[in-house]
Short mmCIF file of C-alpha atoms in Angstrom, two decimals:
data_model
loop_
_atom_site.label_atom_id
_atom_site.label_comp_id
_atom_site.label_asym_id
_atom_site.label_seq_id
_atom_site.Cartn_x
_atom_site.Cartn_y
_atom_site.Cartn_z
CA UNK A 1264 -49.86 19.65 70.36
CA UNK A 1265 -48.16 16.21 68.82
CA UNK A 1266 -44.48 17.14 67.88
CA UNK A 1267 -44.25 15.89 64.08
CA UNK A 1268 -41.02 14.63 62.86
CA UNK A 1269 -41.03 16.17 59.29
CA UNK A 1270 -43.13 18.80 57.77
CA UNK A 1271 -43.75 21.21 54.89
CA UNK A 1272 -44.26 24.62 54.51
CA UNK A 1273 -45.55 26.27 50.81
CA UNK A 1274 -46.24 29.67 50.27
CA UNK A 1275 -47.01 31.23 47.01
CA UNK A 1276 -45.55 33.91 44.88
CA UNK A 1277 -47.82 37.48 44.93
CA UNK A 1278 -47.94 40.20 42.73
CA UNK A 1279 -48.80 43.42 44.45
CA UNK A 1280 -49.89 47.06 43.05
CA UNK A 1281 -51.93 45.57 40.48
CA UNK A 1282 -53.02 48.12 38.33
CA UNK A 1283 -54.75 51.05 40.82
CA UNK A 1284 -54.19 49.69 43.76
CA UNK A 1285 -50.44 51.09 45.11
CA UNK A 1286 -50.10 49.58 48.05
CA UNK A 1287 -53.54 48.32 48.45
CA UNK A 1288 -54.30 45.00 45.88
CA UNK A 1289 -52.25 41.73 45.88
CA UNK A 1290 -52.20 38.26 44.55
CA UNK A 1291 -51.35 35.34 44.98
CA UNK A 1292 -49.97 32.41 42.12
CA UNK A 1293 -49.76 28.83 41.65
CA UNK A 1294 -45.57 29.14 42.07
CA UNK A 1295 -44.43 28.35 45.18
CA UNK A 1296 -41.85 28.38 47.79
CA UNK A 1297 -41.14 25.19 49.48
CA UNK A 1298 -39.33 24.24 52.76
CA UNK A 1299 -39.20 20.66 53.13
CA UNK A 1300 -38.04 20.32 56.93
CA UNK A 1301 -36.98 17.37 59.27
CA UNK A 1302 -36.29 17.57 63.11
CA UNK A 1303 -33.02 16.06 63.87
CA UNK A 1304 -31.47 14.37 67.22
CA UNK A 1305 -30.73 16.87 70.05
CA UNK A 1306 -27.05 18.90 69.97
CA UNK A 1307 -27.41 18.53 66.15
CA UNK A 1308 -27.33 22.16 64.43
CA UNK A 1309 -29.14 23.44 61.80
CA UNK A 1310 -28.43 21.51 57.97
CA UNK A 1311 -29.77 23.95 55.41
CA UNK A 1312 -29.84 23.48 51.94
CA UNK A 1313 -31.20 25.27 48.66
CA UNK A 1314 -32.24 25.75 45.29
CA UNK A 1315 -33.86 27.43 42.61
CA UNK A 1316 -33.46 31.04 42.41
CA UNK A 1317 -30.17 33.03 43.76
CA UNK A 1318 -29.01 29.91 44.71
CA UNK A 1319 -25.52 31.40 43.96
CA UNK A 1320 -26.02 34.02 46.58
CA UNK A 1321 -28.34 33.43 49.65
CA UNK A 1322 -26.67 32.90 52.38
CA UNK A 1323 -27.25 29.45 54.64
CA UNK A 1324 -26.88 30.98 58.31
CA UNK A 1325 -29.25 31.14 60.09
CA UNK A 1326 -28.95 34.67 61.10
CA UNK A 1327 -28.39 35.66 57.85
CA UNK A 1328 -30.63 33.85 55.87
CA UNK A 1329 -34.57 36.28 55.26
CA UNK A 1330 -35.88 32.94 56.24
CA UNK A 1331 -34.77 31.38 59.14
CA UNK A 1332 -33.22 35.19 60.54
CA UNK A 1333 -37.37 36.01 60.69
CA UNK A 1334 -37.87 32.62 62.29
CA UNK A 1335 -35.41 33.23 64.76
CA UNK A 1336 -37.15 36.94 65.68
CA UNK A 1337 -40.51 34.95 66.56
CA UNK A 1338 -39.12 32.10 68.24
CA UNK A 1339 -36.89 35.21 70.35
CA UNK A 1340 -40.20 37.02 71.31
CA UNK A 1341 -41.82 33.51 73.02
CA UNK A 1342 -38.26 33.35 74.60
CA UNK A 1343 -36.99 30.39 72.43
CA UNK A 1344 -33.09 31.56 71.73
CA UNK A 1345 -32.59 29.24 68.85
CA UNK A 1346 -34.54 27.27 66.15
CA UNK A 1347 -34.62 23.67 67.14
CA UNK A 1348 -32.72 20.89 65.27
CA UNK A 1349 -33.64 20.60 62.14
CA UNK A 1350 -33.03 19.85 58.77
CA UNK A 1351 -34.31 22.60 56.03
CA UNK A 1352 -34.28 22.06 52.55
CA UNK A 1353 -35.59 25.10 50.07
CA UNK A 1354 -37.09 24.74 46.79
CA UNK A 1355 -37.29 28.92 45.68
CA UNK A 1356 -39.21 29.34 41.88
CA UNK A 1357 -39.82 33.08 42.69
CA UNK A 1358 -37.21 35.22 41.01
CA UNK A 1359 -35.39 37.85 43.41
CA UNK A 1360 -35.78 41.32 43.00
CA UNK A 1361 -38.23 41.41 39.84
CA UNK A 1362 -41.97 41.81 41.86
CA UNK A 1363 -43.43 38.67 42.21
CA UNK A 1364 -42.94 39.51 46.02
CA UNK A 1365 -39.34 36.98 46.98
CA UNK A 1366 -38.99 38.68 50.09
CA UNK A 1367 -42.50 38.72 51.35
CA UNK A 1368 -43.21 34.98 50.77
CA UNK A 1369 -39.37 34.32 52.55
CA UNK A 1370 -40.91 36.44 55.09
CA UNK A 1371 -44.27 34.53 55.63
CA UNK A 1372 -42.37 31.22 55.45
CA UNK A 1373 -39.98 32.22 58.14
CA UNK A 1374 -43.12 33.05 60.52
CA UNK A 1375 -44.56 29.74 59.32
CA UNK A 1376 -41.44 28.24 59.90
CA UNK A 1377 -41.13 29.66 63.98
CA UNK A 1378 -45.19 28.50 64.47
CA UNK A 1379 -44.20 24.76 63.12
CA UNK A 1380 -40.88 24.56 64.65
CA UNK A 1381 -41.82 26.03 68.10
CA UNK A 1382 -45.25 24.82 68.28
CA UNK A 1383 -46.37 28.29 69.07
CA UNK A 1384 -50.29 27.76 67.67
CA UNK A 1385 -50.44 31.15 66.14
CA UNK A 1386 -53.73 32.16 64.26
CA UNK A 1387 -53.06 33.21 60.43
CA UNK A 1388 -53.97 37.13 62.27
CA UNK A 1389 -51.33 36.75 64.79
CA UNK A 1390 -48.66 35.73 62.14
CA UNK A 1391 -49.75 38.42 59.76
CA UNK A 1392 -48.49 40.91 62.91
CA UNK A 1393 -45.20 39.25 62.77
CA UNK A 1394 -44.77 39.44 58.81
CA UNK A 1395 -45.73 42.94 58.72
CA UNK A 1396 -42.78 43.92 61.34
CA UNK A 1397 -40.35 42.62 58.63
CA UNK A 1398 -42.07 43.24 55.49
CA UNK A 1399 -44.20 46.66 56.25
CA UNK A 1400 -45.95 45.57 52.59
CA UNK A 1401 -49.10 44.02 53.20
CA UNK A 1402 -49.98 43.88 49.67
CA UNK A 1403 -46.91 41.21 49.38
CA UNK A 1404 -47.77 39.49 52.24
CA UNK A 1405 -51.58 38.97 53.20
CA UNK A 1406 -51.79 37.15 49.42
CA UNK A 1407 -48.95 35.22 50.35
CA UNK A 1408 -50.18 34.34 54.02
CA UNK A 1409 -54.20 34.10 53.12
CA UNK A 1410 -53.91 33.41 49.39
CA UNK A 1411 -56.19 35.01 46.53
CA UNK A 1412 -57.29 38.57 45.39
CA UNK A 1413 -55.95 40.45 48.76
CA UNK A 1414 -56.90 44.37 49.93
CA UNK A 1415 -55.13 45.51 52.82
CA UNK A 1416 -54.02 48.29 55.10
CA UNK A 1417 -51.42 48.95 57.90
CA UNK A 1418 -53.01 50.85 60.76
CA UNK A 1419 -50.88 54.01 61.35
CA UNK A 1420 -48.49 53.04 64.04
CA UNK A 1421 -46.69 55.23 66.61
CA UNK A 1422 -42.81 56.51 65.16
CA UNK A 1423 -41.49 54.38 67.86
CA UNK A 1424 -42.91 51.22 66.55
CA UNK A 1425 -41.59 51.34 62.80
CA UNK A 1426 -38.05 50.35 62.69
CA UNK A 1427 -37.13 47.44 65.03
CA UNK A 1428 -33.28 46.86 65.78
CA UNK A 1429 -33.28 43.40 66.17
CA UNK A 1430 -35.97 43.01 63.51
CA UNK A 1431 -34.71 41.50 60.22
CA UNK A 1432 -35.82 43.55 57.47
CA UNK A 1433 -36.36 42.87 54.27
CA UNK A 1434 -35.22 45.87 52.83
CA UNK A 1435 -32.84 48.35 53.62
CA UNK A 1436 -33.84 50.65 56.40
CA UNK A 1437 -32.75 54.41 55.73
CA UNK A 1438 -33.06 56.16 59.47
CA UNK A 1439 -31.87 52.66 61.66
CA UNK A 1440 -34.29 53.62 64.21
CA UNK A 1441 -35.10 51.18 66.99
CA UNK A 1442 -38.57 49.25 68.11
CA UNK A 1443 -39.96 46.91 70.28
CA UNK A 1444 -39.26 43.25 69.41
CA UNK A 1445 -42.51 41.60 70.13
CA UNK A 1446 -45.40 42.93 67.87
CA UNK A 1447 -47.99 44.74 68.85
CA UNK A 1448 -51.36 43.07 67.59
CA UNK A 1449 -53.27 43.98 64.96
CA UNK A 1450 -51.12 45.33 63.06
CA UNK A 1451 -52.79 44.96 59.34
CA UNK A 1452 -56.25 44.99 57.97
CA UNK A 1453 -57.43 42.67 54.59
CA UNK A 1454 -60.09 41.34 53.18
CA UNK A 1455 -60.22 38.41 50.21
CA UNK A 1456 -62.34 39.33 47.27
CA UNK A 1457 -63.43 37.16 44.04
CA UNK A 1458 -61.49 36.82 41.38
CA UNK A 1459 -63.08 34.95 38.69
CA UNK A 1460 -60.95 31.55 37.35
CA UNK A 1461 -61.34 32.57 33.97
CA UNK A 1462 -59.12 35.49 33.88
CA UNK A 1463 -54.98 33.80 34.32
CA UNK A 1464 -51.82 35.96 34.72
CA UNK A 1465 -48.73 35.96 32.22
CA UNK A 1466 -45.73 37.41 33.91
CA UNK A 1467 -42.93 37.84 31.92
CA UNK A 1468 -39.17 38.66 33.54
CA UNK A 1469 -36.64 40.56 32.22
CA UNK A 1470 -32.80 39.87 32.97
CA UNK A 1471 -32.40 42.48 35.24
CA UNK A 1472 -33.30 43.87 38.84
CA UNK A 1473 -34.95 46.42 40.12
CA UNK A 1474 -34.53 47.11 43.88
CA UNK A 1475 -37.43 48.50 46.05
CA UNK A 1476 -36.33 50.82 47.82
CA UNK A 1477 -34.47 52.55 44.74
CA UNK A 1478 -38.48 52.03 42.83
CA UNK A 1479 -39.77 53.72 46.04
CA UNK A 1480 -37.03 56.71 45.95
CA UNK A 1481 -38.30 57.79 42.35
CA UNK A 1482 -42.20 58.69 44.16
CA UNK A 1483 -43.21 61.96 44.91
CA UNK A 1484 -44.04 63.08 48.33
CA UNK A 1485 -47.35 64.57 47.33
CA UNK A 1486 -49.84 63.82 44.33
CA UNK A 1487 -52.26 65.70 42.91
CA UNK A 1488 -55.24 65.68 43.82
CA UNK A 1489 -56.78 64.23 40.55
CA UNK A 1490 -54.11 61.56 40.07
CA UNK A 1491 -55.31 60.50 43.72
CA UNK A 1492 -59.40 60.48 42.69
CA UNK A 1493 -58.34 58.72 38.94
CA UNK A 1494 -56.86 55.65 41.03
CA UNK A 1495 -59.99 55.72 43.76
CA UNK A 1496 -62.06 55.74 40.79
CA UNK A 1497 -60.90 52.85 39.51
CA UNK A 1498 -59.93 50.98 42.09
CA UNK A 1499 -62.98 51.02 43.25
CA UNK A 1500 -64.42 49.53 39.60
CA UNK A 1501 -61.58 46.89 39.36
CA UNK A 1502 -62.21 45.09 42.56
CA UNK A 1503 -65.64 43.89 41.43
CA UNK A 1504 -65.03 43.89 37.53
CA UNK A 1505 -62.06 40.93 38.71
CA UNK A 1506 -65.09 38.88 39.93
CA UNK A 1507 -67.68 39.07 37.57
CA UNK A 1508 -68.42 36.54 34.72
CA UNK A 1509 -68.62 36.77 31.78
CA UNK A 1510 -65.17 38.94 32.09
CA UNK A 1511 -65.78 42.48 31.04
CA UNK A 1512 -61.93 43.04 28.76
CA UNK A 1513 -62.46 46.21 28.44
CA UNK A 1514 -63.85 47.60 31.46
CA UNK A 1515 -61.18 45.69 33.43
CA UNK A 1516 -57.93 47.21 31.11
CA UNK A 1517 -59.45 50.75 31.49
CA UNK A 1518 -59.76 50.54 35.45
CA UNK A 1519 -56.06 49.10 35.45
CA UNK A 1520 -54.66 52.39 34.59
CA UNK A 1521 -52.91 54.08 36.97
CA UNK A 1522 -51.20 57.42 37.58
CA UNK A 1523 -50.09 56.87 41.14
CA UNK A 1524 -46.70 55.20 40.57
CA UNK A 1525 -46.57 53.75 36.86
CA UNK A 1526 -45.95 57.10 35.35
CA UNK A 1527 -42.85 57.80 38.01
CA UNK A 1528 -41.62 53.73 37.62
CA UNK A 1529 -41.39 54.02 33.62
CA UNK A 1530 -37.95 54.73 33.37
CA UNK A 1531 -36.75 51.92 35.62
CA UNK A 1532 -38.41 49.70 33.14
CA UNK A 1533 -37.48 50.57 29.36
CA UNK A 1534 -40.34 49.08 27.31
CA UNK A 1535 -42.83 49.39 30.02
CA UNK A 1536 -45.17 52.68 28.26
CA UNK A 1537 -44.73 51.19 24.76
CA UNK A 1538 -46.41 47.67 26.53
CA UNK A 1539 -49.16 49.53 28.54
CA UNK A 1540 -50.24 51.76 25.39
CA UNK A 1541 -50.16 48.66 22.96
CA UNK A 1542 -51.08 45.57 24.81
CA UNK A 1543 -54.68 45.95 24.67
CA UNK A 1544 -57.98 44.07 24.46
CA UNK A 1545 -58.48 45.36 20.87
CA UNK A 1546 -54.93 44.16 19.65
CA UNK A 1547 -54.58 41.23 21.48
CA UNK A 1548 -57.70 39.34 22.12
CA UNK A 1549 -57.62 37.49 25.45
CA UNK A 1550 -55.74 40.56 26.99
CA UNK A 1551 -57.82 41.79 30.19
CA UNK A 1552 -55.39 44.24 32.09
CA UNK A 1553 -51.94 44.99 32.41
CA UNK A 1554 -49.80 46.77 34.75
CA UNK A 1555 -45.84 46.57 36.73
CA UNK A 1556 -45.93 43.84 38.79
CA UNK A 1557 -44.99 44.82 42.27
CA UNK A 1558 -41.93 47.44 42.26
CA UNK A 1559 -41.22 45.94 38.86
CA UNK A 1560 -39.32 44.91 36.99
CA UNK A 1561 -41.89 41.96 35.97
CA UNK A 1562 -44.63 42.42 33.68
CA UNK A 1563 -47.95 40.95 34.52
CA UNK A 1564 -50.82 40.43 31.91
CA UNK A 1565 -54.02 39.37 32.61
CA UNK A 1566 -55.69 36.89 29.99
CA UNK A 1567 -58.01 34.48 29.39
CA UNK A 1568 -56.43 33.36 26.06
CA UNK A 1569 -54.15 33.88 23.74
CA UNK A 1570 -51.23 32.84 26.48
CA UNK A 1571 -48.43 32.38 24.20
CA UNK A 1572 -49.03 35.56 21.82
CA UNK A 1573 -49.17 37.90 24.60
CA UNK A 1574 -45.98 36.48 26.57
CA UNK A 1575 -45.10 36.60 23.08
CA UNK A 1576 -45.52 40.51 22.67
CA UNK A 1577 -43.93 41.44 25.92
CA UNK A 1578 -41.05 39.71 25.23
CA UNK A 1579 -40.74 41.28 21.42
CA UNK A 1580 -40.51 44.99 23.71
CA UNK A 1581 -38.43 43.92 25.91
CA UNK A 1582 -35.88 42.20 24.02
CA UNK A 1583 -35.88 45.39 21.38
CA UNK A 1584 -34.50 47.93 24.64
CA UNK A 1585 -30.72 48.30 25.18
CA UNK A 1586 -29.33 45.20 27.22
CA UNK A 1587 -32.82 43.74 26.77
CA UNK A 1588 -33.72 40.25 26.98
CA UNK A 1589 -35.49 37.68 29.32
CA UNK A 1590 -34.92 35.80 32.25
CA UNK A 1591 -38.02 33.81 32.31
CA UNK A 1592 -41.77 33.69 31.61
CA UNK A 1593 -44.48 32.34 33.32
CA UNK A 1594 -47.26 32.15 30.88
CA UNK A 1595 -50.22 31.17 32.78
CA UNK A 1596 -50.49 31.57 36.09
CA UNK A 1597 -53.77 30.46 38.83
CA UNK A 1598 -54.67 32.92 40.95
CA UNK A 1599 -54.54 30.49 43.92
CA UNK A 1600 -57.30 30.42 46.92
CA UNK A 1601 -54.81 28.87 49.66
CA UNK A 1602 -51.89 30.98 51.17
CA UNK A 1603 -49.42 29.48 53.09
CA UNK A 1604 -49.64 26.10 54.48
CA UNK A 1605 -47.92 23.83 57.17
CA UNK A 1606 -47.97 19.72 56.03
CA UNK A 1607 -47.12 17.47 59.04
CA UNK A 1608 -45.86 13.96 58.85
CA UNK A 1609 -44.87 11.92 61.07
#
């Protein structure tokens, strides 16, 4: 394969958990992250720049960095010690820590990064294996990698093959156990379903964070049994309703209900049970579904009019909680059919 001189990687922003589907149902927006990359002359080093979100904070070393640190673990595993000589510039729209799924689309652009940079001619499948041994959320990442309406599922793996120690994760770890660097295959499951391009998605920010791990600390161990069937239930409605035209408002809000993690997430998110009981179909026409965006703290609507009155509404909650207010809103939003994609020039 032809060594190109520059190139560009884009990968899109993904919402995850949407409405039943913990764990299970992702997408995948028109707001992307953007390497623009350049190889430079032998026994140069690696010139990284960046803006956009947390600009102020992420670090620019390689090894530190979600993004070239994941690189570096797939380059390791073909026995490539370093990334080559290059020249990295990142353009980052995605807001960090508020579920629109930063971490997962660093982590498929640092896999996308290794393929380019090493040549390695990975298949999409083989670098899903990859993203999944940094970010074990395939919700985040299949949208992000394959783009659209995403179901997915890890296989159960063997306790020896969850936490890697020379893995870079993309969250905090609590046991520090150790696993094999190079992935074993087949790692995740997904499958693409219709979404029709009438319905948009409004996500709306607030000004403050909302880390996953502490979102995942506040879930129970065990469920009740009818919690479990009301999400299977309407999961299993939702997936088609998403695809049908003309859009069905009101069969779609009712089979975005869930009781699987909303209910346990509410407090993290002051505002969030007034929004789901009042942002309806019936009080806001255009309104099709709405549900935490990923761990939260984000808000995601889905519409097919009425854009600026329902941003609108969410932001009137928000801003009325103690220490409310907003850090951005992205009023209509493309559920986007490509994933992450690798531009060559010469």
């Amino acid at each position: 394969m032809a060594t190109h001189n520059k190139f560009k990687i884009t990968v899109p922003a993904t919402s995850a958990n949407i409405g039943p589907g913990f764990d299970v149902l992702g997408i995948a927006y028109s707001l992307y992250l953007t390497l623009d990359c350049e190889r430079l002359p032998a026994g140069s080093g690696l010139q990284m720049t960046y803006e956009g979100e947390g600009a102020k904070d992420v670090p620019l070393v390689a090894e530190k960095n979600l993004i070239t640190k994941t690189a570096l673990y797939v380059l390791s595993t073909y026995g490539i010690t370093s990334l080559p000589p290059l020249k990295i510039h990142v353009t980052n729209p995605i807001p960090l820590g508020r579920g629109l799924g930063s971490s997962g689309s660093a982590v498929v652009a640092g896999v996308v990064l290794a393929n380019a940079a090493g040549n390695l001619q990975m298949t999409n499948d083989r670098m899903l294996d990859y993203c999944l041994m940094v970010e074990r959320h395939p919700d985040n990442v299949a949208p992000a990698l394959f783009g659209g309406f995403v179901a997915s599922f890890l296989r159960e793996l063997e306790p020896e093959e969850l936490d890697p120690p020379s893995i870079p994760r993309s969250e905090p770890t609590r046991n520090g156990a150790a696993q094999p660097p190079t992935p074993i295959t087949d790692i995740g499951h997904y499958i693409q379903l219709g979404w029709t391009k009438e319905i948009k998605a409004i996500a709306v920010i607030p000004d403050f964070e909302v880390a996953t791990e502490d979102a995942r600390a506040v879930l129970p161990d065990m469920y009740q049994r009818a919690d479990v069937i009301y999400n299977l239930q309407r999961i299993a409605v939702l997936t088609t309703a998403l695809s049908r035209t003309p859009v069905n408002a009101d069969l779609i809000h009712k089979a975005m209900a869930d009781k699987v993690h909303q209910p346990y997430r509410k407090h993290l998110i002051p505002g969030m049970a007034e929004m789901l009981e009042t942002i309806t179909p019936k009080t806001f026409p255009g309104v099709v579904g709405i549900c935490l965006s990923g761990a939260g703290p984000t808000i995601l609507v889905l519409a097919t009019e009425n854009f600026d009155q329902i941003a609108g509404a969410v932001q009137e909650i928000f801003t009325r909680q103690p220490n409310g207010g907003i850090k951005s809103i992205y009023k209509v939003l493309d559920v986007v059919d490509e994933g992450a994609k690798t531009e060559y020039f010469d």
